[in-house]
Coordinates of C-alpha atoms and ligand atoms in Angstrom, one line a residue:
M26 CA -50.3 -120.3 -118.9
R27 CA -49.4 -116.6 -119.5
V28 CA -45.8 -116.2 -120.5
L29 CA -43.6 -113.1 -120.7
V30 CA -40.5 -113.3 -123.0
V31 CA -37.9 -110.8 -122.1
G32 CA -35.7 -109.5 -124.9
G33 CA -36.1 -108.3 -128.5
G34 CA -33.8 -110.4 -130.7
G35 CA -34.0 -113.5 -132.9
R36 CA -33.5 -115.8 -130.0
E37 CA -36.6 -114.3 -128.3
H38 CA -38.6 -114.5 -131.5
A39 CA -37.7 -118.2 -131.7
L40 CA -38.6 -118.7 -128.0
A41 CA -41.9 -117.0 -128.4
W42 CA -42.7 -118.9 -131.6
S43 CA -41.9 -122.2 -130.0
L44 CA -43.9 -121.3 -126.9
A45 CA -46.8 -120.3 -129.2
H46 CA -46.9 -123.9 -130.4
S47 CA -47.1 -125.2 -126.8
A48 CA -50.6 -126.3 -125.8
A49 CA -50.0 -125.2 -122.3
V50 CA -49.4 -121.6 -123.3
D51 CA -52.5 -119.4 -123.7
R52 CA -51.0 -115.9 -124.1
I53 CA -47.5 -114.5 -124.8
F54 CA -46.1 -111.1 -124.0
A55 CA -42.8 -109.8 -125.3
A56 CA -40.8 -107.1 -123.6
P57 CA -39.9 -105.3 -125.8
G58 CA -40.1 -107.8 -128.6
N59 CA -39.8 -106.8 -132.3
A60 CA -41.9 -106.7 -135.5
G61 CA -41.7 -110.5 -135.6
T62 CA -42.8 -111.3 -132.1
A63 CA -45.6 -108.8 -132.5
E64 CA -47.4 -111.3 -134.8
I65 CA -47.6 -113.9 -132.0
A66 CA -47.1 -112.0 -128.7
T67 CA -48.5 -108.8 -127.2
P68 CA -45.7 -106.2 -127.2
V69 CA -44.8 -104.6 -123.8
P70 CA -42.9 -101.3 -124.2
L71 CA -40.3 -102.1 -121.6
K72 CA -36.6 -102.6 -122.2
A73 CA -35.0 -105.9 -121.2
G74 CA -32.8 -104.1 -118.7
D75 CA -35.7 -102.4 -116.9
I76 CA -35.9 -104.9 -114.1
P77 CA -38.3 -103.0 -111.8
G78 CA -40.6 -102.3 -114.8
I79 CA -40.7 -105.9 -115.9
A80 CA -41.2 -107.2 -112.4
E81 CA -44.1 -104.9 -111.8
F82 CA -45.7 -105.8 -115.2
A83 CA -45.3 -109.5 -114.5
E84 CA -46.9 -109.2 -111.1
R85 CA -49.7 -107.0 -112.3
E86 CA -50.5 -109.2 -115.3
S87 CA -50.3 -112.5 -113.2
I88 CA -47.7 -113.9 -115.5
D89 CA -47.2 -117.6 -114.9
L90 CA -43.7 -117.8 -116.4
V91 CA -41.1 -115.2 -117.3
V92 CA -38.5 -116.5 -119.9
V93 CA -35.5 -114.3 -119.9
G94 CA -33.5 -114.1 -123.2
P95 CA -30.5 -111.8 -122.7
E96 CA -27.6 -112.1 -120.2
V97 CA -27.5 -108.5 -119.1
P98 CA -30.7 -108.6 -117.0
L99 CA -29.8 -112.0 -115.6
V100 CA -26.4 -110.9 -114.5
A101 CA -28.0 -107.9 -113.0
G102 CA -30.4 -110.1 -110.9
I103 CA -33.8 -110.0 -112.8
A104 CA -34.5 -113.6 -111.7
D105 CA -34.0 -112.7 -108.0
E106 CA -36.3 -109.7 -108.3
L107 CA -39.1 -111.8 -110.0
E108 CA -38.7 -114.6 -107.5
S109 CA -38.9 -112.2 -104.5
R110 CA -42.3 -111.2 -105.9
G111 CA -43.4 -114.7 -106.4
V112 CA -43.3 -114.7 -110.2
P113 CA -41.9 -118.0 -111.7
V114 CA -38.9 -117.3 -113.8
F115 CA -36.8 -119.4 -116.3
G116 CA -33.3 -118.0 -115.9
P117 CA -30.5 -118.2 -113.3
S118 CA -30.1 -116.0 -110.3
R119 CA -27.6 -113.2 -110.2
Q120 CA -25.2 -115.5 -108.3
A121 CA -25.6 -118.4 -110.8
A122 CA -25.3 -116.0 -113.8
R123 CA -21.8 -115.3 -112.7
I124 CA -20.8 -118.3 -114.8
E125 CA -21.2 -115.8 -117.7
G126 CA -20.8 -112.6 -115.8
S127 CA -17.3 -113.4 -114.6
K128 CA -15.0 -115.4 -116.8
A129 CA -12.5 -115.5 -113.9
W130 CA -15.2 -117.1 -111.7
A131 CA -16.1 -119.6 -114.4
R132 CA -12.4 -120.6 -114.9
R133 CA -11.9 -121.0 -111.2
L134 CA -15.0 -123.2 -111.0
C135 CA -13.7 -125.4 -113.8
R136 CA -10.3 -125.7 -112.2
D137 CA -11.6 -126.5 -108.8
H138 CA -14.0 -129.2 -110.1
G139 CA -11.9 -130.8 -112.8
I140 CA -14.0 -129.5 -115.8
P141 CA -11.8 -129.5 -118.9
G142 CA -10.7 -126.1 -120.3
P143 CA -7.6 -124.3 -121.5
A144 CA -4.8 -123.4 -119.0
A145 CA -5.8 -120.0 -117.7
G146 CA -4.6 -117.3 -115.3
E147 CA -6.5 -114.4 -113.8
F148 CA -4.9 -111.0 -113.1
T149 CA -5.9 -107.6 -111.7
A150 CA -2.5 -105.9 -112.1
V151 CA -0.4 -105.4 -115.3
A152 CA 3.0 -106.5 -114.1
P153 CA 2.1 -110.1 -113.1
A154 CA -0.1 -110.4 -116.3
L155 CA 2.8 -109.4 -118.5
E156 CA 5.1 -111.8 -116.6
H157 CA 2.6 -114.6 -117.3
L158 CA 2.6 -113.7 -121.0
E159 CA 6.3 -114.5 -121.1
G160 CA 5.5 -118.1 -120.3
M161 CA 2.8 -118.4 -123.0
R162 CA 3.1 -119.2 -126.7
P163 CA 1.2 -117.3 -129.4
P164 CA -1.6 -116.9 -130.3
Y165 CA -2.4 -115.3 -126.9
V166 CA -6.0 -115.3 -125.7
V167 CA -6.8 -112.2 -123.6
K168 CA -10.3 -111.8 -122.1
A169 CA -12.0 -109.1 -120.0
D170 CA -13.5 -110.8 -117.0
G171 CA -17.0 -109.3 -117.2
L172 CA -19.7 -108.7 -119.8
A173 CA -18.5 -106.8 -122.8
A174 CA -21.2 -107.2 -125.4
G175 CA -19.2 -109.9 -127.1
K176 CA -16.2 -107.6 -127.6
G177 CA -14.1 -108.7 -124.6
V178 CA -12.0 -111.4 -126.2
V179 CA -8.8 -110.7 -128.1
I180 CA -6.9 -113.4 -129.9
A181 CA -3.4 -111.8 -130.3
E182 CA -0.9 -113.1 -132.7
T183 CA 2.0 -111.2 -131.2
R184 CA 3.3 -110.5 -127.7
D185 CA 3.0 -106.7 -128.3
E186 CA -0.7 -107.1 -129.3
A187 CA -1.4 -109.2 -126.2
E188 CA 0.3 -106.6 -124.0
R189 CA -1.9 -103.9 -125.6
A190 CA -5.0 -105.9 -124.9
V191 CA -3.9 -106.4 -121.2
R192 CA -3.3 -102.6 -120.8
D193 CA -6.6 -101.8 -122.6
C194 CA -8.4 -103.8 -120.0
L195 CA -6.5 -103.1 -116.8
E196 CA -5.1 -99.6 -117.4
R197 CA -7.2 -97.9 -120.0
R198 CA -10.4 -99.6 -118.7
I199 CA -11.9 -99.7 -122.2
F200 CA -14.5 -102.2 -120.8
G201 CA -14.9 -100.2 -117.5
D202 CA -15.3 -102.5 -114.5
S203 CA -15.8 -105.5 -116.8
G204 CA -12.1 -105.3 -117.4
A205 CA -10.9 -104.9 -113.8
T206 CA -9.7 -108.5 -114.1
V207 CA -8.1 -110.0 -117.2
V208 CA -8.0 -113.7 -118.0
L209 CA -5.1 -115.0 -120.1
E210 CA -5.7 -118.4 -121.7
E211 CA -4.0 -121.0 -123.7
F212 CA -5.2 -121.0 -127.3
L213 CA -7.2 -124.1 -128.3
G214 CA -7.6 -125.3 -131.9
G215 CA -10.4 -127.5 -133.2
A216 CA -14.0 -127.3 -134.1
E217 CA -16.2 -125.1 -132.0
V218 CA -19.7 -126.2 -130.9
S219 CA -22.5 -124.7 -128.9
A220 CA -24.0 -127.0 -126.2
F221 CA -27.2 -126.0 -124.4
G222 CA -28.6 -127.8 -121.3
L223 CA -31.9 -127.1 -119.7
T224 CA -31.6 -127.6 -115.9
D225 CA -33.6 -127.3 -112.8
G226 CA -30.4 -127.3 -110.7
R227 CA -30.2 -131.1 -110.5
T228 CA -31.1 -132.8 -113.8
V229 CA -29.6 -131.5 -117.0
L230 CA -31.4 -132.2 -120.3
P231 CA -29.1 -131.6 -123.2
L232 CA -30.5 -129.9 -126.3
S233 CA -29.4 -130.8 -129.8
L234 CA -25.9 -129.4 -130.5
A235 CA -25.4 -126.5 -132.9
Q236 CA -22.6 -124.6 -134.5
D237 CA -22.4 -120.9 -134.8
F238 CA -20.6 -118.8 -137.5
K239 CA -19.1 -115.9 -135.5
R240 CA -17.1 -114.1 -138.2
L241 CA -18.8 -111.7 -140.6
G242 CA -17.4 -113.1 -143.8
D243 CA -17.3 -116.3 -145.7
G244 CA -14.5 -118.7 -144.8
D245 CA -14.4 -117.3 -141.3
R246 CA -12.9 -114.0 -142.3
G247 CA -13.6 -110.5 -141.1
P248 CA -14.6 -109.2 -137.6
N249 CA -16.3 -111.2 -134.9
T250 CA -20.1 -110.7 -134.7
G251 CA -22.8 -111.9 -132.4
G252 CA -23.2 -114.8 -134.9
M253 CA -24.0 -114.8 -138.6
G254 CA -25.6 -118.2 -138.9
A255 CA -25.9 -121.6 -137.3
F256 CA -27.0 -125.2 -138.0
S257 CA -28.0 -128.3 -136.1
P258 CA -27.5 -131.2 -135.7
L259 CA -23.7 -131.6 -136.2
P260 CA -22.8 -134.6 -138.4
F261 CA -19.2 -134.5 -137.3
V262 CA -19.9 -135.1 -133.6
D263 CA -20.0 -138.8 -132.5
E264 CA -21.9 -140.3 -129.6
A265 CA -18.9 -140.5 -127.3
T266 CA -18.2 -136.8 -127.8
E267 CA -21.8 -135.9 -127.2
R268 CA -21.7 -137.8 -123.9
A269 CA -18.6 -135.9 -122.9
V270 CA -20.4 -132.7 -123.7
T271 CA -23.4 -133.6 -121.6
G272 CA -20.9 -134.6 -118.9
I273 CA -19.4 -131.1 -118.9
L274 CA -22.8 -129.4 -118.6
E275 CA -23.7 -131.8 -115.7
S276 CA -20.4 -131.2 -114.0
A277 CA -20.8 -127.5 -114.1
V278 CA -24.3 -127.6 -112.6
G279 CA -23.1 -130.1 -110.0
A280 CA -20.1 -128.0 -109.2
M281 CA -22.2 -124.9 -108.6
A282 CA -24.6 -126.9 -106.5
E283 CA -21.7 -128.1 -104.3
E284 CA -20.8 -124.5 -103.8
G285 CA -24.4 -123.6 -102.8
V286 CA -25.3 -122.0 -106.1
H287 CA -28.5 -123.3 -107.5
Y288 CA -28.5 -122.9 -111.3
R289 CA -31.9 -123.0 -113.0
G290 CA -32.5 -122.1 -116.6
L291 CA -30.4 -122.7 -119.7
L292 CA -26.7 -123.3 -119.4
Y293 CA -24.7 -122.7 -122.6
A294 CA -21.2 -124.1 -123.0
G295 CA -19.1 -122.9 -125.9
L296 CA -16.8 -125.8 -126.4
M297 CA -13.7 -126.5 -128.5
L298 CA -13.5 -130.1 -129.7
T299 CA -9.8 -130.9 -129.2
E300 CA -7.9 -134.1 -129.7
E301 CA -8.1 -134.5 -125.9
G302 CA -11.9 -134.1 -126.0
P303 CA -14.2 -131.2 -125.6
K304 CA -12.9 -128.2 -123.5
V305 CA -14.8 -125.2 -122.3
L306 CA -14.2 -121.8 -124.0
E307 CA -16.9 -120.0 -122.2
F308 CA -20.2 -120.5 -120.4
N309 CA -23.3 -118.4 -121.0
C310 CA -26.3 -118.2 -118.7
R311 CA -28.9 -118.1 -121.5
F312 CA -29.8 -119.4 -124.9
G313 CA -27.4 -118.6 -127.8
D314 CA -28.4 -116.4 -130.7
P315 CA -28.6 -117.5 -133.6
E316 CA -28.2 -121.1 -132.3
T317 CA -31.7 -121.0 -130.7
Q318 CA -33.2 -120.3 -134.1
V319 CA -31.9 -123.6 -135.5
V320 CA -32.4 -125.7 -132.3
L321 CA -36.0 -124.9 -131.4
P322 CA -37.5 -125.6 -134.9
R323 CA -36.2 -129.2 -134.5
L324 CA -37.7 -129.6 -131.0
E325 CA -40.9 -131.7 -131.1
S326 CA -41.6 -131.5 -127.4
N327 CA -43.7 -128.8 -125.8
L328 CA -41.3 -126.0 -124.8
G329 CA -43.7 -124.3 -122.4
E330 CA -44.1 -127.5 -120.4
V331 CA -40.4 -128.2 -120.2
L332 CA -39.4 -124.7 -119.2
L333 CA -42.0 -124.9 -116.5
A334 CA -40.6 -128.2 -115.4
C335 CA -37.2 -126.6 -115.0
V336 CA -38.7 -123.9 -112.8
E337 CA -40.6 -126.4 -110.7
G338 CA -37.7 -128.7 -110.3
N339 CA -39.4 -131.6 -112.1
L340 CA -37.0 -132.2 -115.0
A341 CA -35.9 -135.7 -113.9
S342 CA -38.9 -137.4 -115.6
Y343 CA -38.6 -135.4 -118.8
R344 CA -37.5 -136.6 -122.2
L345 CA -37.1 -134.4 -125.2
S346 CA -38.0 -135.5 -128.8
W347 CA -36.4 -134.1 -131.9
T348 CA -37.1 -134.3 -135.6
P349 CA -34.2 -136.0 -137.4
R350 CA -34.4 -133.2 -140.0
A351 CA -31.6 -130.6 -140.2
C352 CA -32.0 -126.9 -139.6
V353 CA -29.8 -124.2 -141.2
G354 CA -30.2 -120.5 -140.1
V355 CA -28.7 -117.6 -142.1
V356 CA -28.5 -114.2 -140.4
L357 CA -29.3 -111.1 -142.6
A358 CA -27.4 -108.1 -141.2
S359 CA -27.4 -104.4 -141.8
G360 CA -24.5 -103.1 -144.0
G361 CA -21.7 -102.0 -141.7
Y362 CA -22.5 -104.4 -138.9
P363 CA -20.8 -105.2 -136.5
G364 CA -19.6 -101.5 -136.8
A365 CA -22.0 -98.6 -137.3
Y366 CA -25.0 -99.3 -139.5
A367 CA -28.1 -97.5 -140.7
Q368 CA -31.6 -98.3 -139.4
G369 CA -35.1 -97.8 -140.6
K370 CA -34.6 -99.5 -144.1
P371 CA -37.8 -101.1 -145.4
I372 CA -37.6 -104.9 -145.6
E373 CA -39.2 -106.4 -148.8
G374 CA -40.2 -109.9 -149.5
L375 CA -41.0 -111.2 -146.0
A376 CA -44.1 -113.1 -147.1
E377 CA -42.5 -114.6 -150.2
S378 CA -39.5 -115.8 -148.1
A379 CA -41.6 -117.4 -145.5
S380 CA -43.6 -119.3 -148.1
V381 CA -40.6 -121.6 -148.9
P382 CA -41.5 -125.0 -147.4
G383 CA -39.8 -125.6 -144.0
V384 CA -38.7 -122.0 -143.6
H385 CA -39.3 -119.8 -140.5
V386 CA -38.1 -116.2 -140.7
F387 CA -37.2 -115.0 -137.2
H388 CA -36.8 -111.3 -136.6
S389 CA -33.7 -110.1 -134.8
G390 CA -33.8 -106.3 -135.2
S391 CA -36.9 -105.1 -136.9
A392 CA -39.7 -102.6 -136.2
R393 CA -43.0 -101.7 -137.7
R394 CA -43.2 -98.1 -139.0
D395 CA -46.1 -96.6 -140.9
G396 CA -47.4 -100.1 -141.6
R397 CA -44.1 -101.4 -143.0
V398 CA -41.5 -103.6 -141.4
V399 CA -38.1 -101.8 -141.3
T400 CA -34.6 -102.7 -140.1
A401 CA -33.9 -101.8 -136.4
G402 CA -30.7 -103.5 -135.5
G403 CA -27.3 -104.9 -136.7
R404 CA -28.7 -108.4 -137.1
V405 CA -32.1 -108.0 -138.8
L406 CA -33.5 -111.4 -139.5
T407 CA -32.5 -115.1 -139.1
V408 CA -33.9 -117.2 -141.9
S409 CA -34.1 -120.8 -140.5
A410 CA -35.0 -123.7 -142.8
L411 CA -35.7 -127.4 -142.0
G412 CA -34.7 -130.0 -144.6
D413 CA -34.2 -133.7 -144.8
D414 CA -30.5 -133.2 -144.5
L415 CA -28.1 -130.2 -144.3
R416 CA -28.0 -129.8 -148.1
A417 CA -31.7 -129.6 -148.4
A418 CA -31.9 -127.2 -145.4
R419 CA -29.2 -125.0 -146.9
R420 CA -31.0 -125.0 -150.3
A421 CA -34.3 -123.9 -148.7
A422 CA -32.6 -121.3 -146.4
Y423 CA -30.8 -119.6 -149.3
E424 CA -33.9 -119.8 -151.6
S425 CA -35.7 -118.0 -148.9
V426 CA -32.9 -115.4 -148.4
S427 CA -33.0 -114.7 -152.2
R428 CA -36.5 -113.4 -151.8
I429 CA -35.7 -110.8 -149.1
R430 CA -34.3 -107.4 -149.8
F431 CA -33.3 -104.4 -147.8
E432 CA -30.7 -101.7 -148.4
G433 CA -27.2 -102.9 -147.3
M434 CA -28.3 -106.5 -146.6
T435 CA -25.3 -108.6 -145.7
F436 CA -25.1 -112.3 -145.1
R437 CA -22.8 -115.3 -145.2
R438 CA -23.2 -117.7 -148.1
D439 CA -21.3 -120.6 -146.5
V440 CA -23.4 -121.4 -143.4
A441 CA -23.2 -125.2 -142.9
A442 CA -21.5 -125.6 -146.3
R443 CA -18.6 -127.6 -145.1
A444 CA -20.7 -129.9 -142.9
A445 CA -23.0 -130.5 -145.8
G446 CA -20.1 -131.5 -148.0
E447 CA -20.5 -128.4 -150.2
A448 CA -17.3 -126.6 -149.5
Ligands
AMP20 P1 -15.9 -116.2 -125.8 O1 -16.6 -114.9 -125.8 O2 -15.1 -116.6 -124.6 O3 -16.7 -117.3 -126.5 O4 -14.8 -116.0 -126.9 C1 -15.1 -115.5 -128.2 C2 -14.5 -116.4 -129.2 O5 -13.1 -116.4 -129.1 C3 -14.9 -117.9 -129.1 O6 -16.1 -118.2 -129.7 C4 -13.7 -118.6 -129.7 O7 -13.9 -118.6 -131.2 C5 -12.5 -117.7 -129.4 N1 -11.9 -118.2 -128.2 C6 -12.2 -117.9 -126.9 N2 -11.3 -118.6 -126.0 C7 -10.5 -119.3 -126.8 C8 -9.4 -120.1 -126.5 N3 -9.0 -120.4 -125.3 N4 -8.7 -120.7 -127.6 C9 -9.1 -120.4 -128.8 N5 -10.2 -119.6 -129.2 C10 -10.8 -119.0 -128.2
LIG21 N1 -24.0 -117.0 -130.7 C1 -23.2 -116.8 -129.6 C2 -23.9 -116.3 -128.4 O1 -25.1 -116.3 -128.3 O2 -23.2 -116.0 -127.4

């Protein structure tokens, strides 16, 4: 099987790496990929958003399976374009990707089908939105409806701050059309988990749960990022909760099917574990980053086969097997991220870091220049380590991290610390 992985981050490196271990996969291409994927996949100089370019390439190269990493091309309809050309694609259609592309649509779906979530209202005009705020208690959760590169959610402590966020969206249009509708939500407290389900539109195969560390700084301080670390499995989640989580993924796929929307690909539910059970904070239409970098190293099944089974509608007979070992992933970011940061800084110690037993170093934003690997993004590497338990995995991950250097390197020291009983 010839596989094309679309995207160039750590998630895509982990996908390509896992596919490279699949007996069914003969050759992997990565568009555009990065310096890490270049070791296992043929680079294709096309941006993930270049839908016509990618579709033409896939057709010309007789690609047997396209695996789409990022949400932007999915929401823009890359799966529809590939399918219309007869190219098998793992990833939802434009219509199905609305579950991430429109938070208002996702909230409406949950409400209509009894899927648990926070109380929420959707507004296109300022006056009714402000009136709704009067009935809410702080903190206020204000979300732009559409894709906003992870910047569209404001948790406002005061009524004034919430009003500003509403006006930023609806009047100032700081997110353009993505903010033409604003969603106001009840604030939920609890532990946050990332749940992934592979689906062919009927069967949902849950993957092992993970937790993401979204804030830049230790102790969950500092600005929100794309994710500074992750670990899996989650020792604080019992079987009943896990069943409830799988139920949410199944309900969402079933609800879409009832509405004539066939969802095929990976469904990601960001969930808050509340006293009343898990509730949906958001859905994403793709694998999470950096969660993928800690989930896939634990997967013992053949990823290529199972993704193809999703595409062919044969998931019902599938079972996944997992190593009981734990995986901890630490993201190494450029100084300044998530704000402005420098690029092109040489990365030292990659070979030494990868030689720690159980460690895989996934590249998130890297490039090869004059024979050296240099930084080329905000998040640069994810160091993922397997260990017999979370403590051992943490030890291996941070030993590996200590061997890597680049100017401005920034990372969290507390990834999985609490769950490992070390904080
Ligand atoms: P989202 O992009 O919807 O995942 O939101 C980004 C982050 O904001 C989430 O990962 C949560 O940490 C937080 N968040 C979103 N919605 C809520 C909510 N209703 N209550 C509490 N926190 C939330
Ligand atoms: N790690 C969060 C995300 O992928 O959206």
